[in-house]
mmCIF file of C-alpha atoms in Angstrom:
data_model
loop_
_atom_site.group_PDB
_atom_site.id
_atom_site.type_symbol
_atom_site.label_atom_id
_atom_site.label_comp_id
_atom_site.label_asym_id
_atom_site.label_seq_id
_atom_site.Cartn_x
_atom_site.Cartn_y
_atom_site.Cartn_z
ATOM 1 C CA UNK I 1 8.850 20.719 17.626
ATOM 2 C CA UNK I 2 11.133 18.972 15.359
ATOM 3 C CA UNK I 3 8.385 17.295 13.127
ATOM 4 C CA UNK I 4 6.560 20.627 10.851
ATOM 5 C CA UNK I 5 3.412 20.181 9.635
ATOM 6 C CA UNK I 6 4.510 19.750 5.938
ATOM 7 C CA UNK I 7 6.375 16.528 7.255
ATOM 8 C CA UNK I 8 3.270 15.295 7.908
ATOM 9 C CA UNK I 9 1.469 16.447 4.562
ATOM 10 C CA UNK I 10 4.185 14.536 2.798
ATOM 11 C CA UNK I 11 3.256 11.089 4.092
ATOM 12 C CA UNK I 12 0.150 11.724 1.604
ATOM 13 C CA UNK I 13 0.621 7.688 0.571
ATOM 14 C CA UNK I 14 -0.705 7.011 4.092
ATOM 15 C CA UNK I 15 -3.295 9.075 3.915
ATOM 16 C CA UNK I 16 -4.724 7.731 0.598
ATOM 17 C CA UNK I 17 -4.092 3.935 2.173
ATOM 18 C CA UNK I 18 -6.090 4.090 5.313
ATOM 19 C CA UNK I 19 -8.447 5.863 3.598
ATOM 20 C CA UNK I 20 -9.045 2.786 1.419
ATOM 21 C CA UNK I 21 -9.177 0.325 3.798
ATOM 22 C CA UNK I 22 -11.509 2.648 6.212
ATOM 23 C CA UNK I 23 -13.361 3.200 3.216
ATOM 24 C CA UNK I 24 -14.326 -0.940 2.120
ATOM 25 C CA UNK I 25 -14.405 -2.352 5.858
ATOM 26 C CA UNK I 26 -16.619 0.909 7.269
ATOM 27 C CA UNK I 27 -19.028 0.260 4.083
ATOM 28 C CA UNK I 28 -19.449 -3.354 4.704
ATOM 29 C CA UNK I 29 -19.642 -3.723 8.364
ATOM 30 C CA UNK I 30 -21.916 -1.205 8.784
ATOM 31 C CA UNK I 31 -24.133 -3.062 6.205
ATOM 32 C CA UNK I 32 -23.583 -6.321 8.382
ATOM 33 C CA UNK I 33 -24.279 -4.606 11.582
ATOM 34 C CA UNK I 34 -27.701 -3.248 9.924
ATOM 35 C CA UNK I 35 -28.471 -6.727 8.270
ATOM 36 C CA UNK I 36 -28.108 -8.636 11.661
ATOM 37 C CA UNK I 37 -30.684 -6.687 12.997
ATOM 38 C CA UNK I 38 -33.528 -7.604 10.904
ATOM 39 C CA UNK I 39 -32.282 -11.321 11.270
ATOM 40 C CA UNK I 40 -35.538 -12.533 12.888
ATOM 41 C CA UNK I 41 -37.692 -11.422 10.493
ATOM 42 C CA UNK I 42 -36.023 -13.608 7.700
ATOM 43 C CA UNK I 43 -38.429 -16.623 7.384
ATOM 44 C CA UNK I 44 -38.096 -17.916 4.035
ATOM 45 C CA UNK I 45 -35.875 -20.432 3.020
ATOM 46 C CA UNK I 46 -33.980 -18.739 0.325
ATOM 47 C CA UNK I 47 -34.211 -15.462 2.065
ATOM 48 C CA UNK I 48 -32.269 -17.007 4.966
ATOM 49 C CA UNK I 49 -29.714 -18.359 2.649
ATOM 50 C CA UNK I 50 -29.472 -15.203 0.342
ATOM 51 C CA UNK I 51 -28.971 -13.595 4.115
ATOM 52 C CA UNK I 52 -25.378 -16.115 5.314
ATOM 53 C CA UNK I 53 -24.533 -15.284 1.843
ATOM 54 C CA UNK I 54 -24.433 -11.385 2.070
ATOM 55 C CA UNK I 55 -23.186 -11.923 5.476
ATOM 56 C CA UNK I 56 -20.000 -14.104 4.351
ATOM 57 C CA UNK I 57 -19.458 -11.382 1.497
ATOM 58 C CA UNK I 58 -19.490 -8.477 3.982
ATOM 59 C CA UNK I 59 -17.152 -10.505 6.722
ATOM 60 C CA UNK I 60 -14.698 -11.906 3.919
ATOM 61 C CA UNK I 61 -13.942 -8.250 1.918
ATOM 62 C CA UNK I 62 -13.496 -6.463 5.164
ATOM 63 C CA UNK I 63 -10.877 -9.073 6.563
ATOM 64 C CA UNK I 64 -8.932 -9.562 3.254
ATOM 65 C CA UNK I 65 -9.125 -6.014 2.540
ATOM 66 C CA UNK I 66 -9.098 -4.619 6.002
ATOM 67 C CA UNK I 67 -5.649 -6.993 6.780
ATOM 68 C CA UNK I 68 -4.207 -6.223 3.823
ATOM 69 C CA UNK I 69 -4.521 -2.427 3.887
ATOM 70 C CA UNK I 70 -3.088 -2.865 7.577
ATOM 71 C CA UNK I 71 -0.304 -4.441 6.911
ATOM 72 C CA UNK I 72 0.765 -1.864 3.824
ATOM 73 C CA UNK I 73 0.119 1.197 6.226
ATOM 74 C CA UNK I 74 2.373 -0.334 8.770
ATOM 75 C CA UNK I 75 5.198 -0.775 6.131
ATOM 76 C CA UNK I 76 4.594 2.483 4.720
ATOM 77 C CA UNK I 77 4.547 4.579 8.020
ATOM 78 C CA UNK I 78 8.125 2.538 9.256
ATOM 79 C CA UNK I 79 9.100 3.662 5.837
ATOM 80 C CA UNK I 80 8.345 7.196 6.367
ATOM 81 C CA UNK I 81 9.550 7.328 9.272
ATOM 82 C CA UNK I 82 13.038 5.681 8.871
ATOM 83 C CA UNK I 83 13.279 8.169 6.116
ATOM 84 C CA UNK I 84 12.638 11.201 8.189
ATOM 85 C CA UNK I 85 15.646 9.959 10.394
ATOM 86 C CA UNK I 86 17.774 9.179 8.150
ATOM 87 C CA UNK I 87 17.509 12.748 6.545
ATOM 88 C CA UNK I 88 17.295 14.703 9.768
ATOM 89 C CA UNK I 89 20.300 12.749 11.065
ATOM 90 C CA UNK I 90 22.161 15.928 12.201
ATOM 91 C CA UNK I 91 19.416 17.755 13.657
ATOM 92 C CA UNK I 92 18.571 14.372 16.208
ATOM 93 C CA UNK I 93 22.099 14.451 16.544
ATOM 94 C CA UNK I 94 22.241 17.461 17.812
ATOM 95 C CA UNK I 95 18.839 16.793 20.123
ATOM 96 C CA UNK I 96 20.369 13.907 21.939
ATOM 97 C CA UNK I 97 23.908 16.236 22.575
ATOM 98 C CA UNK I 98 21.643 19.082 24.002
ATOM 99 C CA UNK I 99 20.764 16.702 26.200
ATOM 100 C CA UNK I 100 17.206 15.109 24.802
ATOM 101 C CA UNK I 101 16.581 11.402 25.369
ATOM 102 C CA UNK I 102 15.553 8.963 22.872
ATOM 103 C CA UNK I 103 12.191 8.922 24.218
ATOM 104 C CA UNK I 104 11.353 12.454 24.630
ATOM 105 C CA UNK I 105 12.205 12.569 21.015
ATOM 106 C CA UNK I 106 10.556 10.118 19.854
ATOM 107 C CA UNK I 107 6.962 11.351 21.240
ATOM 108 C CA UNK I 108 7.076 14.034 18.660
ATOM 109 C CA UNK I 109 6.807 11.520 16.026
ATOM 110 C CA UNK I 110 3.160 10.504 17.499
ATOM 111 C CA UNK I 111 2.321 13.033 15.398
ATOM 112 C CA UNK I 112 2.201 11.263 12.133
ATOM 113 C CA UNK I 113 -1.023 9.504 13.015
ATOM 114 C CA UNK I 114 -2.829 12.419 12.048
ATOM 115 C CA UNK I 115 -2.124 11.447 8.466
ATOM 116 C CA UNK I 116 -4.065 8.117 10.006
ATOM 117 C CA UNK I 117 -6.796 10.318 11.210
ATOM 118 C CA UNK I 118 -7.803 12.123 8.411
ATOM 119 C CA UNK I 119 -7.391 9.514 6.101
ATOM 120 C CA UNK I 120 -9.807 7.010 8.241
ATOM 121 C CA UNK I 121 -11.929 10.253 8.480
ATOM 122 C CA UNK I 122 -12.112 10.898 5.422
ATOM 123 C CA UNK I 123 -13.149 7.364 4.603
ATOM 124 C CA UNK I 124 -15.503 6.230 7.469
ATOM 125 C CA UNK I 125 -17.752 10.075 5.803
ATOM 126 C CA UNK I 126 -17.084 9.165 1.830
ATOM 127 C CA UNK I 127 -18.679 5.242 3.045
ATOM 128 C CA UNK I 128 -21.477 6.888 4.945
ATOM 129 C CA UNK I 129 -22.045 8.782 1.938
ATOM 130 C CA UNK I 130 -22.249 5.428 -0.662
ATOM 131 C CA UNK I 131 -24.394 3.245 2.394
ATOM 132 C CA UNK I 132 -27.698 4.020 0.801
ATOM 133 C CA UNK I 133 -26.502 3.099 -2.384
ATOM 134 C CA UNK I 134 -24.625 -0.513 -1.580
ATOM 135 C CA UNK I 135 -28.013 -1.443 1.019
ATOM 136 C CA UNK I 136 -30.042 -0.965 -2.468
ATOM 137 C CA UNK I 137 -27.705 -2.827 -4.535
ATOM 138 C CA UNK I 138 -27.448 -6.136 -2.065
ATOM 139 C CA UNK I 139 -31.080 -6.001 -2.115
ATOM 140 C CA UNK I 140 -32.043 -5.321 -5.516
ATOM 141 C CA UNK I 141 -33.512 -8.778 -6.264
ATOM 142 C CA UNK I 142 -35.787 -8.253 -2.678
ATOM 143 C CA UNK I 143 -35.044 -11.374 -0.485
ATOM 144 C CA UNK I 144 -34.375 -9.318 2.198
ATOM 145 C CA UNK I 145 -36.383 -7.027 4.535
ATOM 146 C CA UNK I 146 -35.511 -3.161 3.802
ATOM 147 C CA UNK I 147 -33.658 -1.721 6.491
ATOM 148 C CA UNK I 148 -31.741 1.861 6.918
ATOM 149 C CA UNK I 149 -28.015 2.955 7.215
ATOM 150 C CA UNK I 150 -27.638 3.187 11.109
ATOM 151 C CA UNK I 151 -24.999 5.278 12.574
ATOM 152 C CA UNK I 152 -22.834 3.168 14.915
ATOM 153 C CA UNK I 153 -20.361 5.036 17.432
ATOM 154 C CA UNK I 154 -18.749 1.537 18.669
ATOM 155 C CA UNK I 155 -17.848 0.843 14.458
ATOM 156 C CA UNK I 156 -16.414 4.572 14.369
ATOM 157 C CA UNK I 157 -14.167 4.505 17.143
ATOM 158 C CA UNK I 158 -13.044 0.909 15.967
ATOM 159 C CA UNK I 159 -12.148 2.497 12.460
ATOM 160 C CA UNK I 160 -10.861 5.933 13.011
ATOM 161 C CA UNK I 161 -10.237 6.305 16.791
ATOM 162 C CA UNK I 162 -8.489 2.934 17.202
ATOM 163 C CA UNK I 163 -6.437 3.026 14.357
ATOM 164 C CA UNK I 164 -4.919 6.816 14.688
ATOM 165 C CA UNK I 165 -3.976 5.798 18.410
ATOM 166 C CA UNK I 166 -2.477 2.599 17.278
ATOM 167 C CA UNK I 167 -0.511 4.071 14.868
ATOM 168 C CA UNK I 168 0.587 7.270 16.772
ATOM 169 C CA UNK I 169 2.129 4.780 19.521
ATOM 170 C CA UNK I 170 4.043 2.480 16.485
ATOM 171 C CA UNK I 171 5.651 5.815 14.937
ATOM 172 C CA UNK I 172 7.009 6.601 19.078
ATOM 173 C CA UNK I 173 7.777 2.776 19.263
ATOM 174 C CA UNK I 174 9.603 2.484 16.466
ATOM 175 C CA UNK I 175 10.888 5.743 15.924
ATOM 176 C CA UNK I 176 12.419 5.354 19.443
ATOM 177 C CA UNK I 177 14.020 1.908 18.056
ATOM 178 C CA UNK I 178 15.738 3.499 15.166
ATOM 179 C CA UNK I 179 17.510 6.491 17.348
ATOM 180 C CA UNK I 180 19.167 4.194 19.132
ATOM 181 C CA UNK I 181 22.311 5.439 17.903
ATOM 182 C CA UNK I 182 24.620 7.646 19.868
ATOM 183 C CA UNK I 183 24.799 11.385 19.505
ATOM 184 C CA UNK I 184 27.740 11.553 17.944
ATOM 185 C CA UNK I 185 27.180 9.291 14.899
ATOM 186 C CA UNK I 186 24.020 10.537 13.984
ATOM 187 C CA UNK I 187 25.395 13.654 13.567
ATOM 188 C CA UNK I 188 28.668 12.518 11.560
ATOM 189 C CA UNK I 189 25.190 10.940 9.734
ATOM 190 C CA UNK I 190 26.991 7.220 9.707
ATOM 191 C CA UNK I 191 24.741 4.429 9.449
ATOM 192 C CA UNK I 192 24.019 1.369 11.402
ATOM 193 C CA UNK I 193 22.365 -0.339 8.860
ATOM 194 C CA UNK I 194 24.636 -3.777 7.642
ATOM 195 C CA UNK I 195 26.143 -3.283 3.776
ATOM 196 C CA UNK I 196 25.052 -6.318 2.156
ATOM 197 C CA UNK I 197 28.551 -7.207 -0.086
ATOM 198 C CA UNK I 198 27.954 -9.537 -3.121
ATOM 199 C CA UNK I 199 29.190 -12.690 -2.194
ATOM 200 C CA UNK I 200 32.250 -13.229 -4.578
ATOM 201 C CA UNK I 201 34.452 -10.867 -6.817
ATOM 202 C CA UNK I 202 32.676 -9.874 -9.906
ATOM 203 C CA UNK I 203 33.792 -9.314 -13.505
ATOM 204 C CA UNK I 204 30.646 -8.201 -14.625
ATOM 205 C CA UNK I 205 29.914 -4.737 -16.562
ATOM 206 C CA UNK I 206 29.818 -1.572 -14.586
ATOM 207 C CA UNK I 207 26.254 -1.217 -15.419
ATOM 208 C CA UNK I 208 25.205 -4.432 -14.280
ATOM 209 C CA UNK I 209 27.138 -4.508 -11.057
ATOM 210 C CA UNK I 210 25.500 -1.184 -10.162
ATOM 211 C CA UNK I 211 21.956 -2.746 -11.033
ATOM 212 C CA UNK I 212 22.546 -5.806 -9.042
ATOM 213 C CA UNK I 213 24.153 -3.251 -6.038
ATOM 214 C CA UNK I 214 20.865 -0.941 -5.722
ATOM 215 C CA UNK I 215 18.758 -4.186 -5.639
ATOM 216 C CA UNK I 216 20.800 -5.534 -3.185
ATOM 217 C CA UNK I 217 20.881 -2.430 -0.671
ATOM 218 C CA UNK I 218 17.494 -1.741 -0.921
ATOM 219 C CA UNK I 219 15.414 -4.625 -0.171
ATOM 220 C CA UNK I 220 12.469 -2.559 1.447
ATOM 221 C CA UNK I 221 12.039 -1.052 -1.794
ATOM 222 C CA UNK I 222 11.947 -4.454 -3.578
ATOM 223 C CA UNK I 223 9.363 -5.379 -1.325
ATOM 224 C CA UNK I 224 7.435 -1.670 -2.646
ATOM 225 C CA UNK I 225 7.685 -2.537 -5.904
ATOM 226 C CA UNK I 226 6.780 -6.612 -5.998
ATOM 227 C CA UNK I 227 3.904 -5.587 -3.109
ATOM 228 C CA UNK I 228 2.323 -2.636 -5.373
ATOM 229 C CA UNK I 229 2.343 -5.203 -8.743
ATOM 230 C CA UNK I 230 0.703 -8.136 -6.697
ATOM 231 C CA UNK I 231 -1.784 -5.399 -5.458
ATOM 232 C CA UNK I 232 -2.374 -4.337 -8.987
ATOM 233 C CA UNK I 233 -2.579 -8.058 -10.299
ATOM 234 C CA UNK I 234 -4.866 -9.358 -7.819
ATOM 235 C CA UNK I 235 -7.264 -6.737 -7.485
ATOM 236 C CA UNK I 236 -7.512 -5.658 -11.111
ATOM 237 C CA UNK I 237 -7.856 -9.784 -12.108
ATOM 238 C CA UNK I 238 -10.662 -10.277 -8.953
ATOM 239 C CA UNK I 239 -12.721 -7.258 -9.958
ATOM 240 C CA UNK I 240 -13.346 -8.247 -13.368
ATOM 241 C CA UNK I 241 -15.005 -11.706 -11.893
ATOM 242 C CA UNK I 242 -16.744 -9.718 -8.610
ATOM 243 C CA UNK I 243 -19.116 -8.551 -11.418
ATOM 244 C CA UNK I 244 -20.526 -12.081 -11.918
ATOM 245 C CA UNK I 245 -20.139 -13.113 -8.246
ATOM 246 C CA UNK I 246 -21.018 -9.931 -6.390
ATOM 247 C CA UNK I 247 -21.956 -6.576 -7.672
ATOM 248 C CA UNK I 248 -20.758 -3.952 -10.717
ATOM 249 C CA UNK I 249 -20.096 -1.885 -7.923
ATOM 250 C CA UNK I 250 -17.760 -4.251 -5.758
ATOM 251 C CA UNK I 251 -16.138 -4.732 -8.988
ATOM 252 C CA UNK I 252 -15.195 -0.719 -9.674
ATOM 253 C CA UNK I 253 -14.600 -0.918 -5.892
ATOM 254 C CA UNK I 254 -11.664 -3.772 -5.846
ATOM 255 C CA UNK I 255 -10.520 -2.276 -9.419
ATOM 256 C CA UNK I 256 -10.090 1.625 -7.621
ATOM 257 C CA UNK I 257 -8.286 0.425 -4.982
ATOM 258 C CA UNK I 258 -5.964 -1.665 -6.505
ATOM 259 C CA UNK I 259 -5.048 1.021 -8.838
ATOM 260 C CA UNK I 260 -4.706 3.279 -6.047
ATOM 261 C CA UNK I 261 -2.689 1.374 -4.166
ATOM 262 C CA UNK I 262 -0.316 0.384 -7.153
ATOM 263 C CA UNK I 263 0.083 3.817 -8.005
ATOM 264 C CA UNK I 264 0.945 5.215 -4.719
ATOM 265 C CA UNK I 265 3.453 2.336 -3.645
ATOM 266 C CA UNK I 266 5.184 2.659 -7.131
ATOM 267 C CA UNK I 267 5.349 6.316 -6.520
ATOM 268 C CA UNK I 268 6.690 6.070 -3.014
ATOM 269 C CA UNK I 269 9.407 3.267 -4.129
ATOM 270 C CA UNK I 270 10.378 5.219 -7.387
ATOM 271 C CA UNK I 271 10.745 8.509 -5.722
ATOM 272 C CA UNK I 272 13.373 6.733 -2.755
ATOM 273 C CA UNK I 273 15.245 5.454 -5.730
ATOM 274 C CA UNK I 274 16.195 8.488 -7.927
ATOM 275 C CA UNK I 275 16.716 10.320 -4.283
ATOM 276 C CA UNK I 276 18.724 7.783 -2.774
ATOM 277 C CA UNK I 277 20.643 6.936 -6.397
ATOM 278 C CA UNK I 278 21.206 10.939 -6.788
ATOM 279 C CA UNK I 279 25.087 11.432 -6.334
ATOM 280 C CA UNK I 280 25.113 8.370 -9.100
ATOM 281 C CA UNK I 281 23.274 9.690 -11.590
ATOM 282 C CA UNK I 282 24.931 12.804 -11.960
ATOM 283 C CA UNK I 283 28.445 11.689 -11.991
ATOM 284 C CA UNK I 284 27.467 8.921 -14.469
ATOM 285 C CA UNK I 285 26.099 11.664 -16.854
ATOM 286 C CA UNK I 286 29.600 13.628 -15.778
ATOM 287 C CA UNK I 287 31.074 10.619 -17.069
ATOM 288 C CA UNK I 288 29.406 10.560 -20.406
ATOM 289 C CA UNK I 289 26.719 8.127 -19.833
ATOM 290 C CA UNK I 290 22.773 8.220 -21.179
ATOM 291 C CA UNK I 291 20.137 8.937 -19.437
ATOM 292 C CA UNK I 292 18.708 5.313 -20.670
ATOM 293 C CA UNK I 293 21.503 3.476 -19.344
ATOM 294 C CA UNK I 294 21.133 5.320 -16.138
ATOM 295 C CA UNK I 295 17.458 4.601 -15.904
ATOM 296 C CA UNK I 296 18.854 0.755 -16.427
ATOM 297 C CA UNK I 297 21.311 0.384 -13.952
ATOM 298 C CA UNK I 298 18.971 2.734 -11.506
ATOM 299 C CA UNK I 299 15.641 1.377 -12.199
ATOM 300 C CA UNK I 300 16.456 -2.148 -14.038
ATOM 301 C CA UNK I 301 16.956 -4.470 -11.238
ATOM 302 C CA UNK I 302 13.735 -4.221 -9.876
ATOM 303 C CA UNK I 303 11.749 -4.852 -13.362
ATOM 304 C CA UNK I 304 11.767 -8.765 -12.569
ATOM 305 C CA UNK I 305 10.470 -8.221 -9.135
ATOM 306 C CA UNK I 306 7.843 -6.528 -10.751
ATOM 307 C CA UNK I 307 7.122 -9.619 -13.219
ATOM 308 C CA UNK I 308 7.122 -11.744 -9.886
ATOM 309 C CA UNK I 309 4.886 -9.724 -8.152
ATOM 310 C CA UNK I 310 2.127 -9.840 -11.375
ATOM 311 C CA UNK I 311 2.486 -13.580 -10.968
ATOM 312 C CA UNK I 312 1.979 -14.227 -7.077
ATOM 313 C CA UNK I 313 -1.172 -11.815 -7.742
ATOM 314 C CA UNK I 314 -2.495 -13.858 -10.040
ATOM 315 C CA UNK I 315 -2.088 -16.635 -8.376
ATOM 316 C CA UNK I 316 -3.607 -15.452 -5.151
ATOM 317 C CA UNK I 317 -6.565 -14.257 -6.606
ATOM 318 C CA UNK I 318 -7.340 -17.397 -8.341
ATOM 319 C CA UNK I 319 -7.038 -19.398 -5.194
ATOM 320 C CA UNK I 320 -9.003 -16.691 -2.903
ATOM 321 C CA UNK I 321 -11.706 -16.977 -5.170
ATOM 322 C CA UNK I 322 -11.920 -20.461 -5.536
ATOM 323 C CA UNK I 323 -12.348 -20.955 -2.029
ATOM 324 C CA UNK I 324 -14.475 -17.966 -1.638
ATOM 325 C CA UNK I 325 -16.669 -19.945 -4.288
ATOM 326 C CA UNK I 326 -16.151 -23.323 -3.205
ATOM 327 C CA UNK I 327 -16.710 -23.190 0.521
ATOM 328 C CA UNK I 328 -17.807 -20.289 1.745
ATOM 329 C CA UNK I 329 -20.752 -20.143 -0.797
ATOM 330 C CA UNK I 330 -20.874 -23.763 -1.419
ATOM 331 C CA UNK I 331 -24.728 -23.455 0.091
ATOM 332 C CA UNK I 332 -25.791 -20.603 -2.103
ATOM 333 C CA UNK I 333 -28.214 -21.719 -5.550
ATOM 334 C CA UNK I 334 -26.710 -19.913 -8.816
ATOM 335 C CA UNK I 335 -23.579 -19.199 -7.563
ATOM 336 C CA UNK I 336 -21.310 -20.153 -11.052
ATOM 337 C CA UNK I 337 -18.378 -22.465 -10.675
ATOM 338 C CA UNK I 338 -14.860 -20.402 -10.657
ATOM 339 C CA UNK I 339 -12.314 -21.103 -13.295
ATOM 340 C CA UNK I 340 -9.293 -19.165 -14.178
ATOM 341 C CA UNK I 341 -10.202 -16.395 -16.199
ATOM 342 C CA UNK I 342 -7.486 -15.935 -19.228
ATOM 343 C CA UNK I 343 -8.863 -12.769 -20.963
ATOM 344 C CA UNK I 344 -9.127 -11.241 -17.274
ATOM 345 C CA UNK I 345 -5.292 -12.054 -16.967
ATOM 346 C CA UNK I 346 -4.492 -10.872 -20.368
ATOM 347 C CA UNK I 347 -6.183 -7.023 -20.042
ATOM 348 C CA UNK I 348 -4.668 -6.841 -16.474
ATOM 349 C CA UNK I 349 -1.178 -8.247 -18.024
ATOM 350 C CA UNK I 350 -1.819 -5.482 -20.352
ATOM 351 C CA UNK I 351 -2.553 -2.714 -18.020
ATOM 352 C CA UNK I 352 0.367 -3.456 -15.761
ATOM 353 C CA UNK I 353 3.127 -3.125 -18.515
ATOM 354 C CA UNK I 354 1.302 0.178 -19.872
ATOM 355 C CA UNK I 355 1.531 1.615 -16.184
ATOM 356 C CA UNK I 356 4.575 0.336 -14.979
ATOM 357 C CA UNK I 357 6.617 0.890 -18.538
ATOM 358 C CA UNK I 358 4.779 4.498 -18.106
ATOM 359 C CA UNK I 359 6.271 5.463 -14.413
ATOM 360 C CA UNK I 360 9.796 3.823 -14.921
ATOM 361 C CA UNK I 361 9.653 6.245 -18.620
ATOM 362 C CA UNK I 362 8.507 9.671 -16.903
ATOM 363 C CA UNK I 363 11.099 8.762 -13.689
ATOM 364 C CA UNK I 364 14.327 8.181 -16.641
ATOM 365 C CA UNK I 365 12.841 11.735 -18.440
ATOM 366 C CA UNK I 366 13.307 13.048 -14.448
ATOM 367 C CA UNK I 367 16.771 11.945 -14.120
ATOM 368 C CA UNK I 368 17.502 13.829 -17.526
ATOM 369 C CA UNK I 369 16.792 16.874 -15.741
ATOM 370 C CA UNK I 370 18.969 16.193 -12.501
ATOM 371 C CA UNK I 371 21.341 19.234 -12.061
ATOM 372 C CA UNK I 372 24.497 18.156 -11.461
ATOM 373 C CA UNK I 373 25.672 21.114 -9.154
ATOM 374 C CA UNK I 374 21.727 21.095 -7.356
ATOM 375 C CA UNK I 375 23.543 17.418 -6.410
ATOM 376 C CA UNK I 376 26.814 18.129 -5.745
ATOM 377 C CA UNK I 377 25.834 21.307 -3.375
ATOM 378 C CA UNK I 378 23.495 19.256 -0.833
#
């Protein structure tokens, strides 16, 4: 067994993602699934438009959320997993010389969809817990017939069953891509990966060359960091208009998650930095630099991804709910007419540069206490 069990507690970000996304789309398809049912005996004319209405909600947050939750487990578990190799280099090394193949290591990694499992788990219980609260809530005005939270096995194994099989199977996939390389070099630890080379000599200051470099060789974690601040922006900008359009408690909803979510990417991405920029930051403090202008040339580059992030969040959610408004409730009386919301954009503008200024100023404190011989020994 080459994959321990605290491996697999460390891919906590995982965990906390599918959880989310199990969370939303297990809430509001079982409410659609419940709603259908009583379909027939919805009569009245407003009833039966107050009805396509709730359905559209329920079918709309679970895609957008749902896909978008997807897609940011997928990146994190390649993530995880390319990290695992790339620190356990010698040890796979030494596997594949024993005599191991490629694929009969990479079935251990199958393993790491049981962080899949118990976060979907986790999720699909803490929804069935809030049901009875969100059927009351949709229905609080009475257009609809009451109906009860109903248990359905086929939803369950689509949400937790599905998912931890279909993500065991991508960590053996692509865990089986990335040992591709021979015995030999995995041991001497050498990578495969292409060194991206700046594309003409450069005078610039040490500082700036270096902040330019880690931006440069790390473009997954640019993706982190500009990913978690559109998160952030979107959701944090959408829940503050979900309270006129939906419900206070879709609102909290789309606020906690993208909080979440910002938090745990940033966390992920700013961790792999310090770990990966180690070796630098101690010899730059050997050489008589500050921990501020290591925290610059470490952390720096990736501020205006950040910034671009905010803005492609903003934009998104002002589109998303436009059309959400626009065409997909176009039939539905009192709905008000969507315009960009400035003060919205302001707090969450706010917000963002109190969190993110907060993180980057607790991770250059943690490079202050970087041991320089803890470094130099590994």
């Amino acid at each position: 067994m080459i994959i321990r069990m605290k491996d697999i507690f460390k891919m906590v970000g995982i965990l906390i993602v599918s959880f989310c996304a199990v969370f939303v789309c297990a809430l509001f398809l079982n409410y659609y699934m419940d709603l259908t049912s009583v379909e027939a005996l919805i009569t009245a004319d407003a009833s039966r438009i107050f009805y396509e209405a709730q359905c559209s909600t329920a079918k709309m947050v679970s895609a957008l959320s749902g896909g978008c939750l997807l897609l940011t487990t997928v990146v994190l578990l390649c993530f995880y997993i390319g990290h695992y190799i790339d620190t356990h280099k010698k040890q796979l090394g030494i596997l594949k010389a024993l005599g191991y193949s490629r694929v009969a290591i990479a079935k251990e990694f199958g393993v790491f969809g049981l962080s899949v499992f118990a976060g979907t788990a986790l999720g699909y219980f803490c929804a069935h817990l809030l049901m009875p609260t969100l059927y009351e809530i949709q229905n609080k005005d009475g257009y609809l017939p009451s109906f009860d939270v109903t248990f359905h096995p086929a939803l369950c194994l689509a949400l937790v069953g599905l998912p931890t099989v279909f993500f065991a199977i991508l960590s053996v996939l692509y865990s089986c891509r990335r040992l591709k390389a021979s015995a030999l070099s995995l041991m001497r630890e050498t990578t495969t990966a292409k060194v991206v080379r700046a594309k003409k000599e450069s005078d610039l200051p040490f500082l700036t060359e270096l902040r330019k470099s880690n931006v440069r060789q790390r473009r997954s974690l640019v993706f982190f960091i500009t990913f978690a601040v559109f998160c952030f922006s979107s959701m944090m900008q959408m829940s503050f208009s979900m309270d006129e359009l939906a419900s206070r408690m879709m609102s909290v909803m789309i606020m906690s998650i993208g909080i979440v979510l910002a938090c745990v990417t940033l966390f992920i991405a700013t961790t792999s930095v310090i770990k990966a920029n180690g070796k630098t930051i101690t010899m730059m403090k050997v050489f008589g630099y500050e921990a501020g202008d290591c925290a610059k040339a470490v952390l720096g580059g990736y501020r205006p991804w950040a910034y671009l992030g905010f803005a492609l969040g903003t934009v998104y959610q002002f589109v998303l709910l436009k059309i959400a408004v626009n065409i997909i409730f176009a039939d539905i009386e009192n709905i008000p007419d969507y315009q960009f919301d400035v003060p919205a954009m302001a707090v969450t503008l706010a917000a963002f540069l109190l969190l993110y200024e907060t993180i980057m100023l607790v991770y250059a404190k943690k490079m202050e206490r970087l041991s320089v011989k803890e470094i130099m020994l590994e």
